[in-house]
Amino acid sequence: MRIVVLAGGIGGARFLLGARRLPAEVTAIVNTGDDVTLHGLHISPDLDSVMYTLGGAADPERGWGRAGETWAVGSELAAYGAEAPWFSLGDKDIATHLVRTRMLDAGYPLSAVTAALCARWEPGITILPMTDDRVETHAVVTDDEGRRAIHFQEWWVRYRGEIPTDRFVFTGAAEAAPGAGVVEAIAAADAIVIAPSNPVVSIAPILAVPGVRDAIVASRAPVVGVSPIIDGAPVRGMADKCLATLDTEVSAAAVAGLYGPSAEGGLLDGWLVDDSDARAAVEGLPILARPLWMTTPEETEAIIRDGLGLVGVRP
Amino acid sequence: MRIVVLAGGIGGARFLLGARRLPAEVTAIVNTGDDVTLHGLHISPDLDSVMYTLGGAADPERGWGRAGETWAVGSELAAYGAEAPWFSLGDKDIATHLVRTRMLDAGYPLSAVTAALCARWEPGITILPMTDDRVETHAVVTDDEGRRAIHFQEWWVRYRGEIPTDRFVFTGAAEAAPGAGVVEAIAAADAIVIAPSNPVVSIAPILAVPGVRDAIVASRAPVVGVSPIIDGAPVRGMADKCLATLDTEVSAAAVAGLYGPSAEGGLLDGWLVDDSDARAAVEGLPILARPLWMTTPEETEAIIRDGLGLVGVRP
């Protein structure tokens, strides 16, 4: 059995810890819209969150980056007056970025670089970047400096989303192609799962790469999504601030509405909501309510099994 | 008064600590033949040794790199199986290389990068790379793998010079131009001093850049050199192994012979040797014997003052 998961960073990584427990070949298609180049280093936060977490090397407290991390390089960069001092870069993490940047400069696509890095971390699943092309999520914001587009990382890390925001744009997405293996994995899937990642800035960039949404719609595999909203609030992150840019309500049903039921040309054949949202309803979409807190990989596995069951798949 | 010093790395840096004490504008023209690109980082060991030492940030025990250094990035790079695990790269040091590499990639010449880095370190002298072009010192060696050229860093750090060596070549030197400001500094100098750096792999690469030797010969400034050999042995480093490739004796007089007396078309107007080499003699070259151990910056200043005095310069 083959399962494809669309995933963002930290929440996606935690979700994949559960998916990995299934008796199935799991392929994660991971958002790269958060990728940013700083100090000449190509940084892929979501790919790294997934890779480090599944490799047992992520910091469990902080949620991102490496366990046992140190910060010497970053503090020296700041002493030189280098750019973006608000973006913390750990020493161990920088080694990953050096290897990635060097391979990219040598002409390897991001998918090949990711596979090479994963040879060390042995994540137990296949991790595919959504695209090998450059796509960057930018936030269109307005403040004292006027209306302008800033990189998603600046919006997220520097401003913590506390800046008037019109919308997010996925720069480069229109010209991007699905990453190596992405369309093939979707076509071969027995089930497709949308992780409870941020629908606006983690899942939407993946779907914005031309060919990805079409491949999902064309696939014979049923698609089940897991709500990132529990009882009107995001489980983590700033999905509420992101949803506001779409004038979308912060609710499990509203997020399902963004993806849409397959019967109406959307993606979803089923939608999992938390018990607290048991009354959520979307016309034409089977919904199952159960606890959605990913407290352990075992519990997360149970969540996914229930989701798969909702769309008729038994791994 | 303007003094130009030709210098290599650690010994040159220590020498410049003394030169800086003179009531003079000091310009160091520094070897870049040791420069190496590893992990996509442009590393300039000699420039950094001079910059860190004069900036008060060098590790006094180790002789190279930063005081209080840590090694997280390097050990992670090794875990990824990255190249050249024999070349230790400190975390603080890597920040310098990141800034340098980024500026070079943006099109700034190495001289401008060096000036930018020095804005932080305030070395108190002007530090000029010998060239803004790429020059790499390679060693032609022969072992079980056959006859081949290896980068100087591999020869020095990995093999510690313990490999049969035919000669050193300064790859790229023939096509290189003197670095920004180098010829101008030489032309404006009141005295030119050759530091007691390795004559074969520190000073020779500087002189191999077309235009540098001619500028020194054409300059009205007298040239005094300080012997890197004391009592038949190098003060530090592997000048003995390097001299062997030139079939040159390991002696203060033999090194003077490499530079040559100005009266015979060479560079030197005077040569300082240690008291233990008081009997050293080179036809047509004024030689002064005095203690040459650079025990303190004050003592090093006294050495330089005696050298300048030998060629009639009183700062």
mmCIF file of C-alpha atoms in Angstrom, chain A residues 4-13 16 27-36 42-51 100 110 114 126-138 151-153 156 168-171 173 176 179 182 193-209 212 242 259:
data_model
loop_
_atom_site.group_PDB
_atom_site.id
_atom_site.type_symbol
_atom_site.label_atom_id
_atom_site.label_comp_id
_atom_site.label_asym_id
_atom_site.label_seq_id
_atom_site.Cartn_x
_atom_site.Cartn_y
_atom_site.Cartn_z
ATOM 1 C CA VAL A 4 1.052 10.121 -0.111
ATOM 2 C CA VAL A 5 0.952 12.886 2.506
ATOM 3 C CA LEU A 6 0.938 16.605 1.700
ATOM 4 C CA ALA A 7 2.778 18.306 4.536
ATOM 5 C CA GLY A 8 4.298 21.506 5.842
ATOM 6 C CA GLY A 9 6.939 21.750 8.541
ATOM 7 C CA ILE A 10 6.592 21.056 12.225
ATOM 8 C CA GLY A 11 2.962 19.893 12.311
ATOM 9 C CA GLY A 12 3.546 17.910 9.133
ATOM 10 C CA ALA A 13 6.630 16.303 10.654
ATOM 11 C CA LEU A 16 4.445 11.862 9.564
ATOM 12 C CA THR A 27 5.780 9.525 0.522
ATOM 13 C CA ALA A 28 5.636 13.059 1.891
ATOM 14 C CA ILE A 29 5.272 15.922 -0.567
ATOM 15 C CA VAL A 30 6.628 18.843 1.398
ATOM 16 C CA ASN A 31 6.130 22.584 1.060
ATOM 17 C CA THR A 32 9.205 24.502 -0.099
ATOM 18 C CA GLY A 33 7.564 27.925 -0.250
ATOM 19 C CA ASP A 34 9.176 28.690 3.112
ATOM 20 C CA ASP A 35 12.619 28.214 1.581
ATOM 21 C CA VAL A 36 14.857 31.215 1.929
ATOM 22 C CA HIS A 42 19.774 27.709 0.763
ATOM 23 C CA ILE A 43 17.542 27.013 3.749
ATOM 24 C CA SER A 44 14.574 24.631 3.463
ATOM 25 C CA PRO A 45 12.817 24.874 6.834
ATOM 26 C CA ASP A 46 9.946 22.480 6.144
ATOM 27 C CA LEU A 47 12.059 19.807 4.475
ATOM 28 C CA ASP A 48 14.489 20.012 7.381
ATOM 29 C CA SER A 49 11.776 19.883 10.037
ATOM 30 C CA VAL A 50 10.462 16.692 8.463
ATOM 31 C CA MET A 51 13.923 15.205 7.925
ATOM 32 C CA ARG A 100 22.494 21.587 0.299
ATOM 33 C CA LEU A 110 16.554 19.944 -4.637
ATOM 34 C CA THR A 114 17.053 15.982 -0.197
ATOM 35 C CA THR A 126 10.346 9.173 1.024
ATOM 36 C CA ILE A 127 10.597 12.948 1.355
ATOM 37 C CA LEU A 128 9.935 14.886 -1.845
ATOM 38 C CA PRO A 129 10.098 18.663 -2.244
ATOM 39 C CA MET A 130 6.905 19.926 -3.902
ATOM 40 C CA THR A 131 9.076 21.370 -6.681
ATOM 41 C CA ASP A 132 12.706 21.518 -7.742
ATOM 42 C CA ASP A 133 12.139 25.079 -8.922
ATOM 43 C CA ARG A 134 12.400 28.204 -6.846
ATOM 44 C CA VAL A 135 9.107 29.146 -5.252
ATOM 45 C CA GLU A 136 8.932 31.615 -2.390
ATOM 46 C CA THR A 137 5.911 32.540 -0.322
ATOM 47 C CA HIS A 138 5.736 36.290 0.141
ATOM 48 C CA HIS A 151 9.440 36.960 2.446
ATOM 49 C CA PHE A 152 7.277 34.588 4.435
ATOM 50 C CA GLN A 153 10.115 34.012 6.906
ATOM 51 C CA TRP A 156 6.592 34.702 10.352
ATOM 52 C CA PHE A 168 0.189 35.673 0.458
ATOM 53 C CA VAL A 169 1.643 35.118 -2.982
ATOM 54 C CA PHE A 170 3.631 32.101 -4.106
ATOM 55 C CA THR A 171 6.301 33.778 -6.178
ATOM 56 C CA ALA A 173 4.822 28.953 -8.491
ATOM 57 C CA ALA A 176 7.300 25.855 -11.427
ATOM 58 C CA GLY A 179 9.370 18.049 -8.094
ATOM 59 C CA VAL A 182 5.782 14.032 -7.152
ATOM 60 C CA VAL A 193 -3.696 12.455 3.061
ATOM 61 C CA ILE A 194 -3.596 16.197 3.693
ATOM 62 C CA ALA A 195 -1.757 16.727 6.988
ATOM 63 C CA PRO A 196 -3.102 19.204 9.564
ATOM 64 C CA SER A 197 -0.581 21.773 8.328
ATOM 65 C CA ASN A 198 -1.325 25.437 7.719
ATOM 66 C CA PRO A 199 -3.757 25.442 4.771
ATOM 67 C CA VAL A 200 -2.755 28.926 3.591
ATOM 68 C CA VAL A 201 1.038 28.868 3.692
ATOM 69 C CA SER A 202 1.943 25.150 3.889
ATOM 70 C CA ILE A 203 -0.600 23.204 1.812
ATOM 71 C CA ALA A 204 -1.682 25.958 -0.602
ATOM 72 C CA PRO A 205 1.866 26.453 -1.998
ATOM 73 C CA ILE A 206 2.051 22.736 -2.792
ATOM 74 C CA LEU A 207 -1.276 22.924 -4.613
ATOM 75 C CA ALA A 208 -0.153 26.105 -6.401
ATOM 76 C CA VAL A 209 2.507 24.214 -8.337
ATOM 77 C CA VAL A 212 -0.006 18.878 -8.508
ATOM 78 C CA CYS A 242 -3.227 33.385 7.606
ATOM 79 C CA TYR A 259 -9.893 22.298 -0.152
#
